[in-house]
Coordinates of C-alpha atoms in Angstrom, one line a residue:
M1 CA -2.3 8.0 -54.2
A2 CA -5.7 6.8 -52.9
Y3 CA -5.6 4.9 -49.6
T4 CA -7.0 1.4 -49.8
F5 CA -7.8 -1.0 -47.1
S6 CA -5.1 -3.4 -48.3
Q7 CA -2.5 -0.8 -47.2
F8 CA -3.7 -1.1 -43.6
N9 CA -1.0 -2.7 -41.5
P10 CA -2.3 -4.5 -38.4
A11 CA 1.2 -5.1 -37.1
R12 CA 2.0 -1.4 -37.1
L13 CA -1.3 -0.6 -35.2
R14 CA -0.5 -3.4 -32.7
S15 CA 3.0 -2.0 -32.2
Y16 CA 1.6 1.5 -31.7
V17 CA -0.9 0.3 -29.1
F18 CA 1.7 -1.8 -27.2
R19 CA 4.0 1.2 -27.0
L20 CA 1.5 3.6 -25.5
P21 CA 3.0 5.3 -22.4
L22 CA 1.8 4.6 -19.0
F23 CA -0.5 7.6 -18.2
T24 CA -2.2 7.3 -21.6
R25 CA -2.9 3.7 -20.9
I26 CA -4.3 4.6 -17.5
T27 CA -6.5 7.3 -19.0
I28 CA -8.0 4.9 -21.6
L29 CA -8.5 2.3 -18.9
L30 CA -10.4 4.7 -16.7
I31 CA -12.6 5.9 -19.6
V32 CA -13.5 2.3 -20.4
L33 CA -14.1 1.5 -16.7
F34 CA -16.4 4.4 -16.2
W35 CA -18.3 3.4 -19.3
I36 CA -18.8 -0.1 -18.0
L37 CA -20.0 1.3 -14.7
E38 CA -22.6 3.3 -16.6
L39 CA -24.2 0.1 -17.8
Q40 CA -25.6 -0.7 -14.4
S41 CA -28.6 1.2 -12.9
T42 CA -27.8 1.2 -9.2
W43 CA -25.3 4.1 -9.4
N44 CA -25.7 7.0 -11.8
V45 CA -22.1 7.6 -12.9
V46 CA -22.9 10.6 -15.1
S47 CA -24.8 12.4 -12.4
W48 CA -22.0 11.6 -9.9
G49 CA -19.0 12.8 -12.0
A50 CA -20.2 15.2 -14.6
L51 CA -19.4 18.9 -14.3
V52 CA -22.8 20.3 -13.4
P53 CA -22.4 24.0 -12.4
N54 CA -25.1 24.0 -9.7
E55 CA -23.8 20.7 -8.2
V56 CA -20.2 21.9 -7.7
G57 CA -19.5 22.7 -4.1
F58 CA -17.0 22.1 -1.4
T59 CA -17.9 18.4 -1.0
T60 CA -18.1 17.8 -4.8
M61 CA -14.9 19.4 -6.0
Y62 CA -13.9 16.0 -7.3
R63 CA -16.1 16.8 -10.3
L64 CA -13.3 19.2 -11.5
N65 CA -11.2 16.1 -12.2
T66 CA -13.8 13.3 -13.0
Y67 CA -15.7 15.1 -15.8
P68 CA -13.2 14.3 -18.6
L69 CA -13.3 10.6 -17.9
I70 CA -17.1 10.2 -18.0
H71 CA -19.1 9.9 -21.2
A72 CA -22.7 9.8 -22.4
G73 CA -22.6 6.4 -24.0
L74 CA -20.3 4.1 -26.0
L75 CA -20.1 6.2 -29.2
H76 CA -19.2 9.3 -27.2
A77 CA -16.5 7.4 -25.3
L78 CA -15.1 5.7 -28.4
I79 CA -14.8 8.8 -30.6
N80 CA -13.2 10.8 -27.8
T81 CA -10.7 8.0 -26.9
L82 CA -9.6 7.7 -30.5
A83 CA -9.1 11.4 -30.9
L84 CA -7.4 11.8 -27.5
T85 CA -4.9 8.9 -27.6
P86 CA -2.4 10.3 -30.2
L87 CA -2.5 13.8 -28.7
L88 CA -2.0 12.5 -25.1
E89 CA 0.7 10.0 -25.9
R90 CA 2.7 12.6 -27.8
F91 CA 2.4 15.0 -24.8
E92 CA 3.4 12.3 -22.4
A93 CA 6.4 11.3 -24.6
E94 CA 7.6 14.9 -24.5
H95 CA 6.9 15.8 -20.9
G96 CA 7.2 12.5 -19.0
T97 CA 4.6 10.4 -17.2
L98 CA 4.8 12.0 -13.8
L99 CA 4.5 15.6 -15.1
T100 CA 1.7 14.6 -17.5
G101 CA -0.3 13.0 -14.6
A102 CA 0.2 16.0 -12.4
L103 CA -0.9 18.4 -15.1
F104 CA -4.0 16.5 -16.3
G105 CA -4.9 15.6 -12.7
G106 CA -4.5 19.3 -11.8
P107 CA -4.5 22.6 -13.7
L108 CA -5.2 21.3 -17.2
S109 CA -8.5 19.9 -15.9
T110 CA -9.4 22.3 -13.1
L111 CA -8.6 25.6 -14.9
P112 CA -10.9 25.0 -17.9
A113 CA -13.6 23.7 -15.5
G114 CA -13.2 26.8 -13.3
A115 CA -13.4 29.2 -16.3
Y116 CA -16.5 27.4 -17.5
L117 CA -18.2 27.5 -14.1
L118 CA -17.4 31.2 -13.7
I119 CA -19.0 32.1 -17.0
E120 CA -21.8 29.5 -17.1
R121 CA -23.0 29.9 -13.5
G122 CA -21.7 33.3 -12.6
L123 CA -22.5 35.3 -15.7
L124 CA -25.0 33.3 -17.7
R125 CA -26.9 31.9 -14.7
S126 CA -27.2 28.6 -16.5
N127 CA -26.7 25.0 -15.5
T128 CA -25.5 23.1 -18.6
P129 CA -23.5 19.9 -17.6
V130 CA -20.2 19.1 -19.3
L131 CA -18.5 15.7 -19.6
G132 CA -16.2 13.8 -21.9
A133 CA -12.5 13.7 -22.8
S134 CA -13.1 16.2 -25.6
V135 CA -12.1 18.8 -23.0
W136 CA -8.6 17.4 -22.9
I137 CA -8.5 17.1 -26.7
F138 CA -9.1 20.8 -27.1
V139 CA -6.5 21.6 -24.3
L140 CA -3.9 19.6 -26.2
L141 CA -5.0 21.1 -29.6
G142 CA -4.3 24.5 -28.0
V143 CA -0.9 23.4 -26.8
E144 CA 0.0 21.9 -30.2
A145 CA -1.2 25.0 -32.0
I146 CA 1.1 27.3 -30.1
K147 CA 4.0 25.0 -30.5
T148 CA 3.4 24.8 -34.3
F149 CA 3.0 28.6 -34.5
K150 CA 6.5 29.1 -33.1
T151 CA 8.0 27.1 -36.0
N152 CA 5.4 27.5 -38.7
P153 CA 3.3 30.7 -38.2
Y154 CA 1.0 30.3 -41.2
F155 CA -0.7 27.8 -43.4
T156 CA -2.0 28.6 -46.8
L157 CA -5.6 28.1 -47.8
S158 CA -6.1 29.2 -51.4
T159 CA -4.6 32.7 -51.5
Y160 CA -5.0 33.3 -47.7
H161 CA -2.4 33.0 -45.0
I162 CA -4.0 31.7 -41.9
P163 CA -2.2 31.8 -38.5
T164 CA -1.7 28.2 -37.3
W165 CA -2.7 29.1 -33.8
L166 CA -6.3 29.5 -35.1
T167 CA -6.5 25.8 -36.0
P168 CA -8.2 24.7 -32.7
L169 CA -10.7 27.5 -33.0
L170 CA -11.6 26.4 -36.5
I171 CA -12.0 22.8 -35.3
L172 CA -14.1 24.1 -32.5
L173 CA -16.4 26.0 -34.9
F174 CA -16.8 22.9 -37.1
T175 CA -17.4 20.6 -34.1
T176 CA -20.0 22.9 -32.6
A177 CA -21.8 23.2 -36.0
L178 CA -21.7 19.5 -36.9
I179 CA -22.0 17.6 -33.6
P180 CA -25.1 18.2 -31.5
N181 CA -25.1 18.8 -27.7
T182 CA -21.5 20.1 -27.7
S183 CA -20.5 22.9 -25.4
F184 CA -18.9 25.7 -27.3
L185 CA -18.1 27.6 -24.0
A186 CA -16.5 24.6 -22.3
H187 CA -14.3 23.8 -25.3
L188 CA -13.4 27.4 -25.7
S189 CA -12.2 27.4 -22.1
C190 CA -10.1 24.4 -22.9
V191 CA -8.5 25.9 -26.0
A192 CA -7.7 29.1 -23.9
T193 CA -6.1 26.9 -21.3
G194 CA -4.0 25.1 -23.9
Y195 CA -2.9 28.5 -25.3
L196 CA -1.8 29.7 -21.9
Y197 CA 0.2 26.5 -21.3
G198 CA 1.8 26.6 -24.7
L199 CA 2.8 30.2 -24.0
N200 CA 4.3 29.2 -20.6
Y201 CA 1.9 31.3 -18.6
L202 CA 1.0 28.2 -16.5
S203 CA 4.6 27.3 -15.6
L204 CA 4.1 28.3 -12.0
L205 CA 1.3 25.7 -11.7
S206 CA 3.6 22.9 -12.8
P207 CA 5.3 20.8 -10.2
P208 CA 8.9 21.8 -9.7
E209 CA 11.2 19.7 -11.9
K210 CA 13.6 19.0 -9.0
V211 CA 10.8 17.4 -7.0
L212 CA 9.7 15.2 -10.0
R213 CA 13.3 14.1 -10.6
Y214 CA 13.7 13.3 -6.9
L215 CA 10.5 11.2 -6.9
E216 CA 11.6 9.4 -10.0
S217 CA 15.0 8.6 -8.5
K218 CA 13.8 7.8 -5.0
L219 CA 11.0 5.5 -6.1
N220 CA 12.9 4.1 -9.1
L221 CA 9.8 4.6 -11.2
L222 CA 11.6 4.1 -14.4
G223 CA 12.7 0.6 -13.3
R224 CA 9.5 -0.4 -11.6
L225 CA 6.7 0.8 -13.9
P226 CA 6.3 -0.6 -17.4
H227 CA 5.8 2.0 -20.1
Y228 CA 6.9 4.8 -17.8
V229 CA 8.4 7.8 -19.5
S230 CA 11.1 9.7 -17.7
I231 CA 10.9 13.5 -17.3
D232 CA 14.6 13.7 -18.1
Q233 CA 14.4 13.1 -21.8
K234 CA 17.9 14.4 -22.6
T235 CA 19.6 11.9 -20.2
Y236 CA 17.2 8.9 -20.2
G237 CA 15.6 9.1 -23.6
R238 CA 11.9 8.2 -24.0
Y239 CA 11.6 5.0 -22.0
G240 CA 15.0 4.5 -20.5
V241 CA 18.7 5.3 -20.6
L242 CA 20.4 5.8 -23.9
P243 CA 23.9 4.4 -24.9
T244 CA 26.7 6.9 -25.0
T245 CA 30.2 6.8 -26.5
S246 CA 31.8 8.4 -23.4
G247 CA 32.7 5.0 -22.0
P248 CA 35.7 3.4 -20.4
S249 CA 39.0 2.9 -22.2
N250 CA 39.9 -0.1 -24.2
A251 CA 42.0 -1.4 -21.3
A252 CA 39.0 -1.3 -19.0
T253 CA 36.7 -3.0 -21.5
G254 CA 39.0 -5.9 -22.1
A255 CA 42.1 -6.8 -24.1
G256 CA 40.0 -8.6 -26.6
A257 CA 38.2 -5.5 -27.9
A258 CA 38.8 -4.8 -31.6
E259 CA 41.2 -2.0 -32.4
G260 CA 39.3 1.2 -33.2
A261 CA 36.0 0.0 -31.8
V262 CA 33.9 2.5 -29.9
P263 CA 33.1 1.3 -26.4
M264 CA 29.4 1.6 -25.4
T265 CA 28.0 2.1 -21.9
Y266 CA 24.9 3.4 -20.3
L267 CA 24.1 6.5 -18.3
G268 CA 22.5 6.0 -14.9
G269 CA 22.2 2.2 -15.0
T270 CA 20.9 -0.6 -17.2
Q271 CA 17.2 0.2 -17.4
R272 CA 15.2 -0.9 -20.4
L273 CA 15.1 1.1 -23.6
G274 CA 11.6 0.1 -24.5
P275 CA 8.2 -0.2 -22.7

């Protein structure tokens, strides 16, 4: 059936936006904030935060983290934000806000940047700058491709069976061919990083789960921060604790309970179930 504009549901879009998890919201906010700062002429935001190989040194290591948040204009920022949002919110919903922030503020940004610098400056002796959230897009595409490959190894195109893990590489080829001024090398480094994470080769670089659980509990992040996603999905669900049938007896719940009713209670407290 052909899609028509009349089928567009603003309420569903509004509900989706309102339910975006915390780190995804912060990322979008930072992208917008840096774009607004680019409108002034006093401070060159792009020159300050882009990943420029010859400009990366001990005092400018912050570039390894800032380059995904800075864009070359409104259209660049808008397209990357629209493409990044569904991938990032899905990753955060599966891994939790704290772990997602630690990964994208750490190895999932610095590793592709380091690989790019090693090849671009070390081998090619070039100085092509890189910026934009597309680096995170290709990291997440690599992660999703490995996850999909484990359950659905191939997809069929005509009479050919193509491994699903090749999907990010195909997207990379089309992106490089159709969109000018894109860095094939930087995006390839990002896909490789996503593959390594999906194959659990980067597990040693992830913060220990016990530490994250301790911080969540000690700081009561789930109760204090709206739209926060707990790392303990099995116990707490996506946004808060889930009801369970392993509750107190009928006597404990009151003599007025209906016969045969299943008592409901909550694990870990009475935090919210939604953002």
